[in-house]
Coordinates of C-alpha atoms and ligand atoms in Angstrom, one line a residue:
M1 CA -19.8 -20.2 12.4
T2 CA -18.0 -17.1 13.2
T3 CA -17.2 -15.2 10.1
T4 CA -15.5 -11.9 8.6
T5 CA -15.9 -9.9 5.3
L6 CA -12.2 -11.1 4.1
T7 CA -12.7 -14.5 4.9
A8 CA -16.1 -14.9 3.0
A9 CA -17.4 -14.4 -0.4
P10 CA -17.1 -12.2 -2.5
A11 CA -13.7 -11.3 -0.7
A12 CA -12.3 -14.5 -0.1
P13 CA -12.4 -15.9 -3.6
L14 CA -12.0 -13.0 -5.4
L15 CA -8.4 -12.4 -3.3
D16 CA -7.5 -16.4 -3.5
R17 CA -7.8 -16.0 -7.1
L18 CA -5.9 -12.5 -7.3
F19 CA -3.5 -14.2 -5.3
K20 CA -3.0 -16.8 -7.6
E21 CA -2.9 -14.7 -10.6
A22 CA 0.0 -12.4 -9.2
D23 CA 1.9 -15.7 -8.3
A24 CA 2.2 -16.6 -12.1
A25 CA 3.3 -13.2 -13.1
S26 CA 6.4 -12.0 -12.1
P27 CA 8.5 -9.1 -13.0
A28 CA 11.0 -11.1 -14.8
S29 CA 7.9 -12.0 -17.0
I30 CA 8.4 -8.6 -18.7
A31 CA 10.7 -8.9 -21.7
A32 CA 12.3 -5.5 -21.2
F33 CA 12.2 -5.9 -17.9
A34 CA 14.4 -9.4 -17.5
K35 CA 17.4 -7.9 -19.2
V36 CA 17.9 -5.3 -16.5
S37 CA 20.5 -6.8 -14.0
A38 CA 20.0 -7.1 -10.3
E39 CA 21.8 -4.1 -9.4
E40 CA 20.2 -1.7 -11.6
R41 CA 16.9 -2.9 -10.2
T42 CA 17.9 -2.0 -6.8
R43 CA 18.9 1.5 -8.0
L44 CA 15.6 1.8 -10.1
M45 CA 13.6 1.4 -6.6
R46 CA 15.6 3.6 -4.8
S47 CA 15.4 6.3 -6.9
K48 CA 13.4 9.2 -6.5
T49 CA 13.1 10.1 -10.2
D50 CA 13.1 7.1 -12.1
Y51 CA 9.9 5.6 -10.6
V52 CA 7.8 6.5 -12.8
E53 CA 9.4 4.4 -15.9
F54 CA 10.2 2.2 -13.2
Y55 CA 7.0 1.0 -12.5
G56 CA 5.5 2.3 -16.0
Q57 CA 7.2 -1.1 -17.3
M58 CA 5.3 -3.1 -14.5
K59 CA 2.2 -1.5 -15.3
D60 CA 0.6 -5.2 -16.3
L61 CA 2.0 -6.6 -12.8
P62 CA -0.1 -6.8 -9.4
L63 CA 2.9 -6.8 -7.2
P64 CA 1.0 -7.3 -4.2
V65 CA 1.7 -7.6 -0.8
S66 CA 2.2 -11.1 0.5
R67 CA -1.0 -13.1 1.7
E68 CA 0.6 -12.9 5.1
T69 CA 0.8 -9.1 4.4
G70 CA -2.5 -9.0 3.6
V71 CA -3.8 -10.8 6.8
L72 CA -1.8 -8.7 9.0
L73 CA -2.9 -5.5 7.5
Y74 CA -6.9 -6.3 7.8
M75 CA -5.9 -7.4 11.6
L76 CA -3.9 -4.0 12.6
A77 CA -7.1 -2.2 11.0
R78 CA -9.5 -3.8 12.6
T79 CA -7.5 -3.7 16.1
C80 CA -6.9 -0.2 15.6
R81 CA -10.6 0.3 14.5
A82 CA -9.5 2.3 11.5
R83 CA -12.3 4.5 10.2
T84 CA -9.7 6.0 8.3
I85 CA -7.1 4.6 6.0
V86 CA -4.3 6.1 3.6
E87 CA -2.7 3.6 1.2
F88 CA 0.3 4.6 -1.5
G89 CA 0.3 2.4 -4.2
T90 CA -3.0 0.8 -4.9
S91 CA -1.7 -1.4 -8.1
F92 CA -4.7 -3.9 -8.5
G93 CA -5.9 -3.3 -5.0
I94 CA -5.3 -6.7 -3.5
S95 CA -3.8 -4.6 -0.4
T96 CA -7.4 -2.4 -0.8
L97 CA -9.3 -5.5 -0.4
H98 CA -8.1 -6.0 2.8
L99 CA -8.0 -2.9 3.8
A100 CA -11.7 -2.3 2.8
A101 CA -12.9 -5.7 4.2
A102 CA -11.3 -4.2 7.8
L103 CA -13.2 -0.9 7.6
R104 CA -16.4 -3.0 6.9
D105 CA -16.0 -5.3 9.6
N106 CA -15.2 -2.1 12.0
G107 CA -18.3 -0.5 10.8
G108 CA -17.8 1.5 7.7
G109 CA -15.2 4.6 7.4
R110 CA -12.9 6.0 3.9
L111 CA -10.2 4.9 2.0
I112 CA -8.3 6.9 0.1
T113 CA -5.9 5.4 -1.8
T114 CA -3.7 6.4 -5.0
E115 CA -2.1 5.1 -8.0
F116 CA -0.5 7.1 -11.2
E117 CA -1.2 3.9 -13.8
P118 CA -4.8 4.7 -15.2
S119 CA -5.1 0.8 -16.2
K120 CA -4.4 -0.3 -12.6
I121 CA -6.8 2.2 -11.0
A122 CA -9.8 0.6 -13.8
R123 CA -8.6 -3.1 -12.1
A124 CA -8.7 -2.0 -8.8
R125 CA -11.9 -0.5 -9.1
K126 CA -13.5 -3.4 -10.8
N127 CA -11.5 -5.6 -7.8
L128 CA -13.2 -3.8 -5.3
T129 CA -16.3 -3.9 -7.0
D130 CA -16.4 -7.2 -7.3
G131 CA -15.4 -7.7 -3.8
G132 CA -18.7 -5.6 -2.9
L133 CA -16.4 -3.0 -1.2
V134 CA -16.4 0.0 -3.5
D135 CA -18.5 2.1 -1.9
L136 CA -15.4 2.7 0.7
V137 CA -13.0 3.6 -1.2
E138 CA -11.5 7.2 -3.0
F139 CA -9.1 5.9 -5.7
R140 CA -7.1 9.4 -6.4
E141 CA -5.5 8.7 -9.9
G142 CA -2.1 10.3 -10.0
D143 CA 1.2 10.7 -8.8
A144 CA 0.8 10.3 -4.7
L145 CA 3.4 13.2 -4.1
E146 CA 0.5 15.2 -5.3
T147 CA -2.8 13.4 -4.8
L148 CA -2.1 13.3 -1.2
S149 CA -0.9 16.4 -0.8
V150 CA -4.6 17.8 -0.9
D151 CA -8.1 17.0 1.0
L152 CA -7.0 14.5 3.7
P153 CA -9.4 13.6 6.5
E154 CA -8.7 15.7 9.8
A155 CA -7.2 11.9 11.6
I156 CA -6.1 9.0 10.0
D157 CA -5.7 5.6 11.9
L158 CA -4.1 3.8 9.7
L159 CA -1.3 4.3 6.7
L160 CA 0.0 2.0 3.6
L161 CA 3.2 2.5 2.1
D162 CA 3.5 0.3 -0.8
G163 CA 4.3 2.9 -3.8
A164 CA 7.9 4.1 -4.7
K165 CA 10.0 3.2 -1.9
A166 CA 12.2 5.9 -2.3
L167 CA 9.2 8.5 -1.6
Y168 CA 8.0 6.8 1.7
P169 CA 9.7 9.8 3.7
E170 CA 8.0 12.4 1.6
I171 CA 4.4 10.6 1.2
L172 CA 5.1 10.3 5.0
G173 CA 5.3 13.9 5.1
L174 CA 2.6 15.0 3.6
V175 CA 0.5 12.7 5.6
E176 CA 2.2 13.4 9.3
S177 CA 0.3 15.6 10.7
R178 CA -2.8 13.8 10.4
L179 CA -1.8 11.0 12.0
R180 CA -3.3 10.3 15.1
V181 CA -1.9 9.2 18.2
G182 CA -2.1 5.6 17.9
A183 CA -2.4 5.7 14.2
L184 CA 0.0 2.6 12.8
I185 CA 2.1 2.5 9.7
V186 CA 2.8 -0.2 7.7
A187 CA 5.7 0.2 5.5
D188 CA 6.5 -2.7 2.6
N189 CA 9.9 -3.2 1.7
A190 CA 11.0 -0.2 3.5
D191 CA 14.5 -1.6 3.4
H192 CA 14.6 0.4 0.3
S193 CA 14.5 3.3 1.7
P194 CA 16.9 3.5 4.8
E195 CA 16.3 7.5 5.3
Y196 CA 12.6 6.2 6.1
V197 CA 13.4 3.7 8.6
A198 CA 15.6 5.7 10.3
R199 CA 13.2 8.1 10.6
V200 CA 10.1 6.0 12.1
R201 CA 13.1 4.3 14.6
S202 CA 14.0 7.6 16.1
T203 CA 11.4 8.2 18.9
A204 CA 12.1 12.0 18.5
N205 CA 10.5 12.0 15.4
G206 CA 7.6 10.1 17.0
Y207 CA 7.0 7.0 16.5
L208 CA 8.0 3.3 17.6
S209 CA 9.1 1.1 15.5
V210 CA 10.2 -2.4 14.4
P211 CA 10.8 -4.4 11.6
F212 CA 7.8 -7.0 11.4
A213 CA 7.6 -10.3 9.5
E214 CA 9.9 -11.0 6.7
D215 CA 9.1 -7.8 5.0
V216 CA 7.0 -5.0 7.2
E217 CA 7.9 -2.2 8.8
L218 CA 5.6 -1.5 11.9
S219 CA 5.3 2.1 13.3
L220 CA 2.8 3.4 16.1
R221 CA 2.6 7.5 16.0
I222 CA 3.5 8.2 19.5
G223 CA 3.0 11.9 19.2
Ligands
SAM1 C1 3.8 -2.6 -5.0 S1 2.7 -1.8 -6.1 C2 1.5 -2.1 -4.5 C3 0.4 -3.2 -4.6 C4 -0.7 -3.0 -3.9 N1 -0.6 -2.3 -2.4 C5 -0.9 -4.4 -3.4 O1 -0.5 -5.0 -2.2 O2 -2.3 -5.0 -4.2 C6 3.4 -0.6 -5.9 C7 2.4 0.5 -7.0 O3 2.7 1.7 -6.6 C8 2.1 2.7 -8.1 N2 3.3 3.9 -7.7 C9 4.2 4.3 -7.7 N3 5.1 5.2 -7.0 C10 3.9 6.0 -7.1 C11 3.4 7.0 -7.2 N4 4.4 8.1 -6.5 N5 2.3 7.9 -7.7 C12 1.2 7.2 -7.6 N6 1.4 5.6 -7.6 C13 2.6 4.7 -7.1 C14 2.7 1.9 -8.8 O4 2.4 1.9 -10.3 C15 2.5 0.4 -8.3 O5 1.4 -0.2 -9.2

């Protein structure tokens, strides 16, 4: 039988458990957050300044990509034979597990992931250890605006944007010069950053881009 790192133990049963735990936890389960109106939530999600407070309230929640987006990440990283990946927004490391599994099946590589909540970094490190993939991952603790402004690989094959939505243009700006032609960018819930969507949908800016699946903007670096 043909198998992959994603679909075999230890990653597969671990991800199954993590997704089930994520299903059981939601932002509404946080008392302080449940009181916030839908409008205020949208404002916070789009704010370039209040994101620390917003995500701080949700520091005990995994907030992962969907199961489908997880598999999509694995497939895209395999297809572009990624060896260098950058991820904005680690949380508990569910997307990180998918991307690292692809790196393993591509023959190895380096995944830089960044998160400002120390407890989330600790959980993600444990999950990547339990998944047998921690050797492929460099965890950068702190605000991605700082942690991704230094020491990036010469060429990046895939970028996942899944931190504060309002910062997608700024994070893309930090990484852009290292994205190789043919690199893929997956931006989760990019509809919360119209500025980002407008930028990647303009070929003049060096991208081809389409909305893909339910929540994802998928872009290709063309020059
Ligand atoms: C939607 S969750 C990421 C989920 C993760 N990609 C997954 O699928 O498992 C977003 C995470 O980004 C973190 N975050 C938001 N803005 C950040 C920033 N500027 N720098 C570092 N981490 C940030 C939040 O604390 C939160 O844990």
